[in-house]
Backbone as JSON Lines, residues from 0, in Angstrom:
{"i":0,"aa":"M","n":[0.85,-1.17,0.0],"ca":[0.0,0.0,0.0],"c":[0.89,1.23,0.0]}
{"i":1,"aa":"S","n":[0.56,2.21,-0.84],"ca":[1.39,3.41,-0.91],"c":[0.56,4.63,-0.56]}
{"i":2,"aa":"L","n":[1.28,5.7,-0.19],"ca":[0.58,6.94,0.14],"c":[-0.11,7.48,-1.09]}
{"i":3,"aa":"T","n":[0.58,7.54,-2.18],"ca":[-0.01,8.01,-3.43],"c":[0.35,7.03,-4.55]}
{"i":4,"aa":"P","n":[-0.58,6.18,-4.93],"ca":[-0.29,5.23,-6.0],"c":[-0.17,5.96,-7.34]}
{"i":5,"aa":"E","n":[0.26,5.22,-8.32],"ca":[0.4,5.82,-9.64],"c":[-0.96,6.31,-10.13]}
{"i":6,"aa":"F","n":[-0.94,7.49,-10.73],"ca":[-2.15,8.07,-11.29],"c":[-2.25,7.66,-12.74]}
{"i":7,"aa":"E","n":[-3.41,7.18,-13.12],"ca":[-3.63,6.85,-14.53],"c":[-5.13,6.8,-14.79]}
{"i":8,"aa":"L","n":[-5.5,7.17,-15.97],"ca":[-6.89,7.01,-16.39],"c":[-7.03,5.62,-16.98]}
{"i":9,"aa":"G","n":[-8.09,4.95,-16.62],"ca":[-8.27,3.62,-17.16],"c":[-9.65,3.07,-16.87]}
{"i":10,"aa":"L","n":[-9.98,2.04,-17.57],"ca":[-11.28,1.4,-17.39],"c":[-11.4,0.75,-16.01]}
{"i":11,"aa":"W","n":[-10.31,0.17,-15.5],"ca":[-10.35,-0.55,-14.24],"c":[-9.84,0.3,-13.09]}
{"i":12,"aa":"N","n":[-10.34,1.52,-13.02],"ca":[-10.0,2.41,-11.92],"c":[-11.15,2.44,-10.92]}
{"i":13,"aa":"A","n":[-10.89,3.1,-9.81],"ca":[-11.85,3.12,-8.71],"c":[-13.15,3.84,-9.04]}
{"i":14,"aa":"W","n":[-13.2,4.59,-10.13],"ca":[-14.45,5.27,-10.49],"c":[-15.59,4.27,-10.66]}
{"i":15,"aa":"I","n":[-15.24,3.03,-10.99],"ca":[-16.27,1.99,-11.15],"c":[-17.03,1.79,-9.84]}
{"i":16,"aa":"L","n":[-16.33,1.88,-8.72],"ca":[-16.98,1.71,-7.42],"c":[-17.66,2.99,-6.95]}
{"i":17,"aa":"V","n":[-17.25,4.13,-7.49],"ca":[-17.87,5.4,-7.11],"c":[-19.28,5.51,-7.68]}
{"i":18,"aa":"I","n":[-19.52,4.95,-8.86],"ca":[-20.83,5.07,-9.5],"c":[-21.95,4.5,-8.62]}
{"i":19,"aa":"P","n":[-21.83,3.25,-8.1],"ca":[-22.9,2.78,-7.22],"c":[-23.0,3.6,-5.93]}
{"i":20,"aa":"M","n":[-21.85,4.12,-5.45],"ca":[-21.89,4.97,-4.27],"c":[-22.72,6.23,-4.53]}
{"i":21,"aa":"L","n":[-22.53,6.83,-5.7],"ca":[-23.3,8.03,-6.05],"c":[-24.79,7.72,-6.18]}
{"i":22,"aa":"I","n":[-25.11,6.6,-6.8],"ca":[-26.51,6.21,-6.95],"c":[-27.15,6.03,-5.57]}
{"i":23,"aa":"I","n":[-26.44,5.36,-4.69],"ca":[-26.95,5.13,-3.33],"c":[-27.09,6.46,-2.58]}
{"i":24,"aa":"L","n":[-26.09,7.34,-2.7],"ca":[-26.14,8.63,-2.02],"c":[-27.33,9.45,-2.5]}
{"i":25,"aa":"F","n":[-27.55,9.52,-3.81],"ca":[-28.68,10.28,-4.32],"c":[-30.01,9.64,-3.96]}
{"i":26,"aa":"S","n":[-30.06,8.33,-3.84],"ca":[-31.27,7.66,-3.37],"c":[-31.57,8.06,-1.93]}
{"i":27,"aa":"E","n":[-30.51,8.11,-1.12],"ca":[-30.68,8.5,0.28],"c":[-31.14,9.95,0.38]}
{"i":28,"aa":"M","n":[-30.55,10.82,-0.43],"ca":[-30.94,12.23,-0.41],"c":[-32.39,12.39,-0.85]}
{"i":29,"aa":"R","n":[-32.8,11.61,-1.83],"ca":[-34.19,11.68,-2.31],"c":[-35.16,11.19,-1.24]}
{"i":30,"aa":"A","n":[-34.8,10.08,-0.57],"ca":[-35.67,9.56,0.5],"c":[-35.79,10.57,1.62]}
{"i":31,"aa":"T","n":[-34.68,11.21,1.97],"ca":[-34.7,12.22,3.03],"c":[-35.52,13.43,2.61]}
{"i":32,"aa":"A","n":[-35.33,13.88,1.38],"ca":[-36.05,15.06,0.91],"c":[-37.56,14.81,0.88]}
{"i":33,"aa":"S","n":[-37.98,13.64,0.42],"ca":[-39.42,13.37,0.35],"c":[-40.01,13.23,1.74]}
{"i":34,"aa":"R","n":[-39.24,12.75,2.68],"ca":[-39.71,12.58,4.05],"c":[-39.74,13.91,4.79]}
{"i":35,"aa":"E","n":[-38.79,14.79,4.51],"ca":[-38.63,16.02,5.27],"c":[-39.21,17.25,4.6]}
{"i":36,"aa":"S","n":[-39.8,17.14,3.41],"ca":[-40.23,18.32,2.68],"c":[-41.21,19.16,3.51]}
{"i":37,"aa":"G","n":[-40.86,20.44,3.62],"ca":[-41.71,21.38,4.32],"c":[-41.77,21.24,5.83]}
{"i":38,"aa":"K","n":[-40.87,20.49,6.46],"ca":[-40.98,20.25,7.9],"c":[-39.92,20.97,8.72]}
{"i":39,"aa":"A","n":[-39.03,21.71,8.09],"ca":[-37.95,22.36,8.83],"c":[-38.46,23.53,9.66]}
{"i":40,"aa":"G","n":[-39.58,24.12,9.26],"ca":[-40.13,25.23,10.03],"c":[-39.12,26.35,10.17]}
{"i":41,"aa":"D","n":[-38.91,26.81,11.4],"ca":[-37.96,27.9,11.62],"c":[-36.6,27.39,12.11]}
{"i":42,"aa":"F","n":[-36.31,26.12,11.87],"ca":[-35.02,25.54,12.24],"c":[-33.92,26.16,11.37]}
{"i":43,"aa":"Q","n":[-32.89,26.68,12.0],"ca":[-31.81,27.34,11.28],"c":[-30.47,26.68,11.59]}
{"i":44,"aa":"L","n":[-29.64,26.57,10.56],"ca":[-28.27,26.09,10.74],"c":[-27.38,27.26,11.11]}
{"i":45,"aa":"T","n":[-26.39,26.99,11.95],"ca":[-25.41,28.02,12.28],"c":[-24.39,28.1,11.15]}
{"i":46,"aa":"K","n":[-23.57,29.16,11.17],"ca":[-22.52,29.29,10.15],"c":[-21.55,28.12,10.24]}
{"i":47,"aa":"K","n":[-21.21,27.71,11.46],"ca":[-20.3,26.58,11.64],"c":[-20.9,25.31,11.05]}
{"i":48,"aa":"E","n":[-22.18,25.07,11.29],"ca":[-22.85,23.88,10.75],"c":[-22.86,23.9,9.23]}
{"i":49,"aa":"N","n":[-23.12,25.07,8.65],"ca":[-23.08,25.19,7.18],"c":[-21.68,24.92,6.64]}
{"i":50,"aa":"R","n":[-20.64,25.42,7.32],"ca":[-19.27,25.17,6.88],"c":[-18.94,23.68,6.93]}
{"i":51,"aa":"I","n":[-19.41,22.99,7.97],"ca":[-19.16,21.55,8.08],"c":[-19.84,20.8,6.94]}
{"i":52,"aa":"I","n":[-21.07,21.17,6.62],"ca":[-21.8,20.52,5.53],"c":[-21.07,20.73,4.2]}
{"i":53,"aa":"Y","n":[-20.61,21.96,3.95],"ca":[-19.87,22.23,2.72],"c":[-18.54,21.47,2.69]}
{"i":54,"aa":"A","n":[-17.88,21.37,3.83],"ca":[-16.61,20.63,3.9],"c":[-16.84,19.15,3.61]}
{"i":55,"aa":"I","n":[-17.94,18.58,4.11],"ca":[-18.26,17.18,3.83],"c":[-18.48,16.99,2.33]}
{"i":56,"aa":"F","n":[-19.27,17.87,1.74],"ca":[-19.54,17.79,0.31],"c":[-18.24,17.9,-0.49]}
{"i":57,"aa":"L","n":[-17.4,18.86,-0.14],"ca":[-16.13,19.05,-0.84],"c":[-15.22,17.83,-0.67]}
{"i":58,"aa":"G","n":[-15.15,17.3,0.55],"ca":[-14.33,16.12,0.81],"c":[-14.78,14.91,0.0]}
{"i":59,"aa":"M","n":[-16.09,14.73,-0.11],"ca":[-16.6,13.61,-0.9],"c":[-16.29,13.8,-2.38]}
{"i":60,"aa":"V","n":[-16.49,14.99,-2.88],"ca":[-16.21,15.26,-4.29],"c":[-14.72,15.06,-4.58]}
{"i":61,"aa":"V","n":[-13.85,15.58,-3.72],"ca":[-12.4,15.41,-3.92],"c":[-12.04,13.92,-3.92]}
{"i":62,"aa":"S","n":[-12.59,13.16,-2.97],"ca":[-12.24,11.73,-2.92],"c":[-12.76,11.0,-4.16]}
{"i":63,"aa":"W","n":[-13.93,11.37,-4.66],"ca":[-14.48,10.7,-5.84],"c":[-13.72,11.1,-7.11]}
{"i":64,"aa":"V","n":[-13.31,12.36,-7.23],"ca":[-12.51,12.77,-8.38],"c":[-11.15,12.07,-8.32]}
{"i":65,"aa":"Y","n":[-10.57,12.0,-7.14],"ca":[-9.3,11.29,-6.96],"c":[-9.44,9.83,-7.39]}
{"i":66,"aa":"A","n":[-10.59,9.23,-7.11],"ca":[-10.82,7.83,-7.46],"c":[-10.79,7.59,-8.98]}
{"i":67,"aa":"V","n":[-11.07,8.62,-9.77],"ca":[-11.02,8.48,-11.22],"c":[-9.62,8.09,-11.68]}
{"i":68,"aa":"F","n":[-8.61,8.55,-10.95],"ca":[-7.21,8.32,-11.34],"c":[-6.55,7.18,-10.58]}
{"i":69,"aa":"L","n":[-7.3,6.48,-9.72],"ca":[-6.73,5.4,-8.92],"c":[-7.0,4.05,-9.56]}
{"i":70,"aa":"P","n":[-5.96,3.35,-9.97],"ca":[-6.18,2.02,-10.54],"c":[-6.52,1.01,-9.45]}
{"i":71,"aa":"L","n":[-7.49,0.18,-9.73],"ca":[-7.78,-0.94,-8.82],"c":[-6.61,-1.92,-8.91]}
{"i":72,"aa":"Q","n":[-6.29,-2.54,-7.81],"ca":[-5.16,-3.47,-7.77],"c":[-5.65,-4.87,-8.15]}
{"i":73,"aa":"L","n":[-5.86,-5.07,-9.44],"ca":[-6.45,-6.3,-9.96],"c":[-5.63,-7.53,-9.57]}
{"i":74,"aa":"G","n":[-6.35,-8.58,-9.17],"ca":[-5.71,-9.86,-8.86],"c":[-4.97,-9.9,-7.53]}
{"i":75,"aa":"T","n":[-5.21,-8.91,-6.68],"ca":[-4.52,-8.89,-5.38],"c":[-5.52,-9.1,-4.24]}
{"i":76,"aa":"I","n":[-5.0,-9.46,-3.1],"ca":[-5.84,-9.6,-1.91],"c":[-6.43,-8.25,-1.5]}
{"i":77,"aa":"W","n":[-5.71,-7.15,-1.82],"ca":[-6.21,-5.81,-1.52],"c":[-7.53,-5.55,-2.25]}
{"i":78,"aa":"L","n":[-7.58,-5.91,-3.52],"ca":[-8.79,-5.7,-4.31],"c":[-9.96,-6.49,-3.71]}
{"i":79,"aa":"Y","n":[-9.74,-7.77,-3.45],"ca":[-10.84,-8.6,-2.95],"c":[-11.28,-8.18,-1.55]}
{"i":80,"aa":"S","n":[-10.34,-7.83,-0.7],"ca":[-10.69,-7.36,0.64],"c":[-11.48,-6.05,0.55]}
{"i":81,"aa":"G","n":[-10.98,-5.13,-0.27],"ca":[-11.67,-3.85,-0.44],"c":[-13.06,-4.01,-1.03]}
{"i":82,"aa":"L","n":[-13.19,-4.9,-2.0],"ca":[-14.5,-5.12,-2.61],"c":[-15.5,-5.69,-1.6]}
{"i":83,"aa":"I","n":[-15.05,-6.61,-0.77],"ca":[-15.94,-7.19,0.24],"c":[-16.42,-6.1,1.2]}
{"i":84,"aa":"I","n":[-15.5,-5.26,1.67],"ca":[-15.88,-4.18,2.59],"c":[-16.81,-3.19,1.89]}
{"i":85,"aa":"C","n":[-16.48,-2.84,0.66],"ca":[-17.3,-1.89,-0.1],"c":[-18.71,-2.44,-0.35]}
{"i":86,"aa":"L","n":[-18.8,-3.7,-0.75],"ca":[-20.11,-4.32,-0.99],"c":[-20.92,-4.43,0.29]}
{"i":87,"aa":"F","n":[-20.25,-4.77,1.4],"ca":[-20.95,-4.81,2.68],"c":[-21.5,-3.43,3.02]}
{"i":88,"aa":"G","n":[-20.7,-2.39,2.8],"ca":[-21.16,-1.02,3.04],"c":[-22.34,-0.65,2.16]}
{"i":89,"aa":"M","n":[-22.31,-1.09,0.88],"ca":[-23.42,-0.8,-0.02],"c":[-24.71,-1.46,0.45]}
{"i":90,"aa":"V","n":[-24.62,-2.73,0.81],"ca":[-25.8,-3.46,1.29],"c":[-26.31,-2.82,2.58]}
{"i":91,"aa":"F","n":[-25.41,-2.49,3.49],"ca":[-25.76,-1.87,4.76],"c":[-26.51,-0.54,4.51]}
{"i":92,"aa":"T","n":[-25.97,0.27,3.59],"ca":[-26.59,1.56,3.29],"c":[-27.95,1.39,2.63]}
{"i":93,"aa":"I","n":[-28.06,0.46,1.71],"ca":[-29.35,0.23,1.03],"c":[-30.41,-0.22,2.03]}
{"i":94,"aa":"I","n":[-30.05,-1.11,2.94],"ca":[-31.0,-1.55,3.96],"c":[-31.41,-0.37,4.83]}
{"i":95,"aa":"A","n":[-30.45,0.47,5.22],"ca":[-30.76,1.65,6.05],"c":[-31.7,2.6,5.31]}
{"i":96,"aa":"I","n":[-31.46,2.82,4.03],"ca":[-32.33,3.71,3.24],"c":[-33.73,3.13,3.17]}
{"i":97,"aa":"L","n":[-33.84,1.81,2.96],"ca":[-35.16,1.17,2.92],"c":[-35.86,1.27,4.27]}
{"i":98,"aa":"N","n":[-35.12,1.07,5.37],"ca":[-35.7,1.23,6.7],"c":[-36.24,2.65,6.87]}
{"i":99,"aa":"F","n":[-35.46,3.62,6.44],"ca":[-35.84,5.03,6.57],"c":[-37.05,5.36,5.7]}
{"i":100,"aa":"A","n":[-37.02,4.92,4.45],"ca":[-38.07,5.28,3.49],"c":[-39.4,4.61,3.79]}
{"i":101,"aa":"T","n":[-39.38,3.44,4.44],"ca":[-40.62,2.72,4.69],"c":[-41.19,2.95,6.09]}
{"i":102,"aa":"S","n":[-40.56,3.81,6.86],"ca":[-41.08,4.09,8.2],"c":[-42.07,5.25,8.14]}
{"i":103,"aa":"P","n":[-42.95,5.36,9.14],"ca":[-43.9,6.48,9.15],"c":[-43.17,7.83,9.15]}
{"i":104,"aa":"K","n":[-43.65,8.76,8.35],"ca":[-42.96,10.04,8.17],"c":[-43.04,10.94,9.39]}
{"i":105,"aa":"D","n":[-44.0,10.74,10.25],"ca":[-44.15,11.63,11.4],"c":[-43.58,11.04,12.69]}
{"i":106,"aa":"K","n":[-42.8,9.98,12.58],"ca":[-42.23,9.33,13.75],"c":[-40.73,9.15,13.59]}
{"i":107,"aa":"V","n":[-40.05,9.02,14.72],"ca":[-38.62,8.74,14.71],"c":[-38.42,7.33,14.15]}
{"i":108,"aa":"V","n":[-37.42,7.17,13.27],"ca":[-37.12,5.85,12.69],"c":[-36.36,5.04,13.74]}
{"i":109,"aa":"T","n":[-36.97,3.95,14.19],"ca":[-36.34,3.12,15.23],"c":[-36.32,1.64,14.86]}
{"i":110,"aa":"T","n":[-36.64,1.33,13.62],"ca":[-36.71,-0.08,13.21],"c":[-35.52,-0.43,12.31]}
{"i":111,"aa":"G","n":[-35.36,-1.71,12.07],"ca":[-34.28,-2.17,11.19],"c":[-32.92,-1.84,11.79]}
{"i":112,"aa":"L","n":[-32.03,-1.35,10.97],"ca":[-30.68,-1.01,11.44],"c":[-30.68,0.14,12.43]}
{"i":113,"aa":"Y","n":[-31.75,0.94,12.4],"ca":[-31.85,2.06,13.34],"c":[-32.05,1.61,14.79]}
{"i":114,"aa":"R","n":[-32.28,0.33,15.0],"ca":[-32.32,-0.2,16.37],"c":[-30.93,-0.27,16.98]}
{"i":115,"aa":"F","n":[-29.91,-0.4,16.12],"ca":[-28.54,-0.62,16.59],"c":[-27.68,0.63,16.54]}
{"i":116,"aa":"T","n":[-28.04,1.58,15.7],"ca":[-27.28,2.81,15.55],"c":[-28.2,3.91,15.04]}
{"i":117,"aa":"R","n":[-27.91,5.13,15.44],"ca":[-28.71,6.25,14.96],"c":[-28.27,6.7,13.56]}
{"i":118,"aa":"N","n":[-27.17,6.15,13.05],"ca":[-26.61,6.63,11.79],"c":[-26.16,5.51,10.85]}
{"i":119,"aa":"P","n":[-27.05,4.6,10.5],"ca":[-26.61,3.48,9.66],"c":[-26.18,3.89,8.25]}
{"i":120,"aa":"T","n":[-26.77,4.94,7.68],"ca":[-26.34,5.34,6.34],"c":[-24.91,5.88,6.36]}
{"i":121,"aa":"Y","n":[-24.56,6.61,7.39],"ca":[-23.19,7.11,7.51],"c":[-22.21,5.95,7.66]}
{"i":122,"aa":"I","n":[-22.57,4.98,8.45],"ca":[-21.69,3.82,8.64],"c":[-21.49,3.11,7.31]}
{"i":123,"aa":"G","n":[-22.56,2.9,6.57],"ca":[-22.45,2.25,5.27],"c":[-21.6,3.04,4.29]}
{"i":124,"aa":"M","n":[-21.79,4.36,4.25],"ca":[-20.99,5.19,3.35],"c":[-19.51,5.16,3.73]}
{"i":125,"aa":"I","n":[-19.22,5.19,5.02],"ca":[-17.82,5.12,5.47],"c":[-17.21,3.78,5.09]}
{"i":126,"aa":"L","n":[-17.98,2.69,5.27],"ca":[-17.47,1.38,4.87],"c":[-17.18,1.32,3.37]}
{"i":127,"aa":"M","n":[-18.04,1.94,2.56],"ca":[-17.8,1.96,1.12],"c":[-16.5,2.71,0.81]}
{"i":128,"aa":"Q","n":[-16.3,3.84,1.45],"ca":[-15.08,4.63,1.23],"c":[-13.83,3.85,1.66]}
{"i":129,"aa":"I","n":[-13.91,3.19,2.82],"ca":[-12.77,2.4,3.3],"c":[-12.47,1.27,2.33]}
{"i":130,"aa":"G","n":[-13.51,0.57,1.88],"ca":[-13.32,-0.51,0.92],"c":[-12.69,-0.03,-0.37]}
{"i":131,"aa":"L","n":[-13.11,1.13,-0.84],"ca":[-12.54,1.69,-2.05],"c":[-11.06,2.0,-1.86]}
{"i":132,"aa":"G","n":[-10.71,2.59,-0.72],"ca":[-9.3,2.9,-0.44],"c":[-8.43,1.66,-0.37]}
{"i":133,"aa":"I","n":[-8.97,0.59,0.21],"ca":[-8.22,-0.66,0.29],"c":[-8.09,-1.3,-1.08]}
{"i":134,"aa":"A","n":[-9.16,-1.29,-1.88],"ca":[-9.11,-1.89,-3.22],"c":[-8.1,-1.2,-4.12]}
{"i":135,"aa":"C","n":[-7.84,0.07,-3.86],"ca":[-6.86,0.83,-4.65],"c":[-5.5,0.9,-3.97]}
{"i":136,"aa":"T","n":[-5.4,0.38,-2.78],"ca":[-4.19,0.43,-1.95],"c":[-3.65,1.85,-1.83]}
{"i":137,"aa":"S","n":[-4.53,2.77,-1.47],"ca":[-4.13,4.17,-1.35],"c":[-4.31,4.66,0.08]}
{"i":138,"aa":"W","n":[-3.18,4.94,0.73],"ca":[-3.24,5.53,2.07],"c":[-3.85,6.91,2.02]}
{"i":139,"aa":"L","n":[-3.59,7.65,0.96],"ca":[-4.14,9.0,0.83],"c":[-5.67,8.95,0.78]}
{"i":140,"aa":"F","n":[-6.22,8.0,0.05],"ca":[-7.67,7.86,0.0],"c":[-8.22,7.5,1.38]}
{"i":141,"aa":"L","n":[-7.52,6.63,2.1],"ca":[-7.95,6.27,3.45],"c":[-7.85,7.45,4.4]}
{"i":142,"aa":"L","n":[-6.83,8.3,4.22],"ca":[-6.71,9.51,5.04],"c":[-7.86,10.47,4.74]}
{"i":143,"aa":"L","n":[-8.23,10.59,3.46],"ca":[-9.4,11.4,3.11],"c":[-10.67,10.84,3.78]}
{"i":144,"aa":"T","n":[-10.76,9.53,3.84],"ca":[-11.92,8.89,4.49],"c":[-11.94,9.2,5.98]}
{"i":145,"aa":"V","n":[-10.78,9.19,6.62],"ca":[-10.71,9.54,8.05],"c":[-11.16,10.99,8.25]}
{"i":146,"aa":"A","n":[-10.71,11.88,7.38],"ca":[-11.14,13.28,7.47],"c":[-12.66,13.39,7.31]}
{"i":147,"aa":"L","n":[-13.22,12.62,6.37],"ca":[-14.68,12.62,6.19],"c":[-15.39,12.08,7.43]}
{"i":148,"aa":"M","n":[-14.81,11.05,8.05],"ca":[-15.42,10.5,9.26],"c":[-15.48,11.56,10.37]}
{"i":149,"aa":"I","n":[-14.41,12.32,10.51],"ca":[-14.38,13.38,11.53],"c":[-15.42,14.44,11.22]}
{"i":150,"aa":"L","n":[-15.52,14.83,9.96],"ca":[-16.52,15.83,9.56],"c":[-17.94,15.31,9.73]}
{"i":151,"aa":"L","n":[-18.18,14.05,9.35],"ca":[-19.51,13.47,9.52],"c":[-19.89,13.41,10.99]}
{"i":152,"aa":"N","n":[-18.94,13.06,11.84],"ca":[-19.22,13.03,13.28],"c":[-19.58,14.42,13.8]}
{"i":153,"aa":"A","n":[-18.89,15.44,13.29],"ca":[-19.21,16.82,13.69],"c":[-20.59,17.22,13.19]}
{"i":154,"aa":"D","n":[-20.99,16.73,12.03],"ca":[-22.3,17.07,11.46],"c":[-23.44,16.4,12.22]}
{"i":155,"aa":"L","n":[-23.16,15.31,12.9],"ca":[-24.23,14.58,13.58],"c":[-24.9,15.4,14.67]}
{"i":156,"aa":"S","n":[-24.17,16.28,15.32],"ca":[-24.83,17.09,16.34],"c":[-25.87,18.01,15.72]}
{"i":157,"aa":"T","n":[-25.64,18.45,14.48],"ca":[-26.64,19.26,13.77],"c":[-27.88,18.42,13.49]}
{"i":158,"aa":"E","n":[-27.67,17.22,12.98],"ca":[-28.81,16.35,12.68],"c":[-29.58,16.0,13.95]}
{"i":159,"aa":"E","n":[-28.86,15.75,15.03],"ca":[-29.52,15.42,16.29],"c":[-30.29,16.62,16.84]}
{"i":160,"aa":"R","n":[-29.74,17.81,16.67],"ca":[-30.44,19.03,17.11],"c":[-31.73,19.2,16.32]}
{"i":161,"aa":"Y","n":[-31.66,18.91,14.99],"ca":[-32.86,18.99,14.17],"c":[-33.9,17.95,14.6]}
{"i":162,"aa":"C","n":[-33.46,16.72,14.86],"ca":[-34.39,15.67,15.27],"c":[-35.04,15.99,16.62]}
{"i":163,"aa":"L","n":[-34.27,16.59,17.52],"ca":[-34.85,17.02,18.8],"c":[-35.88,18.12,18.57]}
{"i":164,"aa":"Y","n":[-35.57,19.05,17.67],"ca":[-36.51,20.11,17.32],"c":[-37.79,19.53,16.73]}
{"i":165,"aa":"R","n":[-37.64,18.57,15.85],"ca":[-38.79,18.02,15.13],"c":[-39.6,17.01,15.94]}
{"i":166,"aa":"F","n":[-38.91,16.1,16.66],"ca":[-39.61,15.0,17.33],"c":[-39.65,15.12,18.86]}
{"i":167,"aa":"G","n":[-38.88,16.03,19.42],"ca":[-38.93,16.28,20.85],"c":[-38.54,15.08,21.7]}
{"i":168,"aa":"D","n":[-39.38,14.76,22.69],"ca":[-39.07,13.69,23.65],"c":[-38.95,12.31,23.01]}
{"i":169,"aa":"D","n":[-39.69,12.06,21.94],"ca":[-39.56,10.76,21.26],"c":[-38.13,10.54,20.78]}
{"i":170,"aa":"Y","n":[-37.54,11.59,20.2],"ca":[-36.16,11.45,19.74],"c":[-35.19,11.39,20.92]}
{"i":171,"aa":"R","n":[-35.45,12.17,21.95],"ca":[-34.59,12.16,23.14],"c":[-34.54,10.75,23.75]}
{"i":172,"aa":"K","n":[-35.68,10.07,23.82],"ca":[-35.72,8.7,24.34],"c":[-34.94,7.75,23.43]}
{"i":173,"aa":"Y","n":[-35.13,7.89,22.13],"ca":[-34.41,7.07,21.16],"c":[-32.9,7.31,21.29]}
{"i":174,"aa":"K","n":[-32.52,8.58,21.39],"ca":[-31.11,8.95,21.5],"c":[-30.49,8.38,22.77]}
{"i":175,"aa":"N","n":[-31.24,8.35,23.85],"ca":[-30.73,7.85,25.12],"c":[-30.55,6.33,25.14]}
{"i":176,"aa":"R","n":[-31.25,5.61,24.28],"ca":[-31.12,4.14,24.3],"c":[-30.34,3.57,23.11]}
{"i":177,"aa":"T","n":[-30.06,4.38,22.09],"ca":[-29.41,3.88,20.88],"c":[-28.08,4.61,20.66]}
{"i":178,"aa":"P","n":[-26.99,3.87,20.47],"ca":[-25.7,4.54,20.28],"c":[-25.62,5.26,18.93]}
{"i":179,"aa":"R","n":[-24.76,6.27,18.9],"ca":[-24.53,7.01,17.67],"c":[-23.87,6.11,16.63]}
{"i":180,"aa":"W","n":[-22.89,5.33,17.06],"ca":[-22.15,4.42,16.19],"c":[-22.24,3.01,16.74]}
{"i":181,"aa":"I","n":[-22.29,2.01,15.87],"ca":[-22.29,0.61,16.29],"c":[-20.95,0.31,16.95]}
{"i":182,"aa":"G","n":[-21.01,-0.4,18.09],"ca":[-19.78,-0.81,18.75],"c":[-19.2,0.23,19.69]}
{"i":183,"aa":"I","n":[-19.72,1.44,19.67],"ca":[-19.25,2.47,20.59],"c":[-20.33,2.67,21.64]}
{"i":184,"aa":"P","n":[-20.01,2.37,22.9],"ca":[-21.03,2.45,23.95],"c":[-21.62,3.85,24.06]}
{"i":185,"aa":"K","n":[-22.86,3.89,24.49],"ca":[-23.54,5.16,24.71],"c":[-22.88,5.91,25.84]}
{"i":186,"aa":"S","n":[-22.8,7.22,25.69],"ca":[-22.34,8.04,26.8],"c":[-23.52,8.24,27.75]}
{"i":187,"aa":"E","n":[-23.22,8.57,28.95],"ca":[-24.29,8.75,29.94],"c":[-24.84,10.17,29.92]}
{"i":188,"aa":"K","n":[-24.34,11.02,29.04],"ca":[-24.8,12.39,28.95],"c":[-26.25,12.43,28.48]}
{"i":189,"aa":"R","n":[-27.06,13.16,29.17],"ca":[-28.49,13.31,28.82],"c":[-28.74,14.72,28.33]}
{"i":190,"aa":"D","n":[-29.6,14.85,27.31],"ca":[-29.96,16.2,26.81],"c":[-31.19,16.7,27.5]}
């Protein structure tokens, strides 16, 4: 694995894995938009929250453009390991989107993967990014993924603030019993 692998345009580059990621991301955005249309009311984002959202978008675009020039390491254990992680992330994200899209629009989503984590789509997207970085054997891509993870974690407080605004005590109860991330124990802090 190298920090910056050779750059080349080719048919068997990581862009092949970016395409399903984009389709899944836009599906998630569409499900969220249809569920949330007209419900924000007077909820406002702070300047810091807006900067974090733009940084996440920019980080994702940079990583996906970078993937256009990253050759997949065909015939190596890196490729197969990365593909397995990426495919698991895709399936995980699709299940989370289906859980979200098929739940009642006026209630907190607490079924399916949302029983185990408050952020299954983020977990799936991160797994896809990690798998892509491994399949290309690029430490730089994995470092970009770590930066995205930090930004996504910072963005979660905005989403949680919105959910508290929208759902009130129902979300507070859900938040108190469900961890933010799978495998990371809940903190005892109460809102």
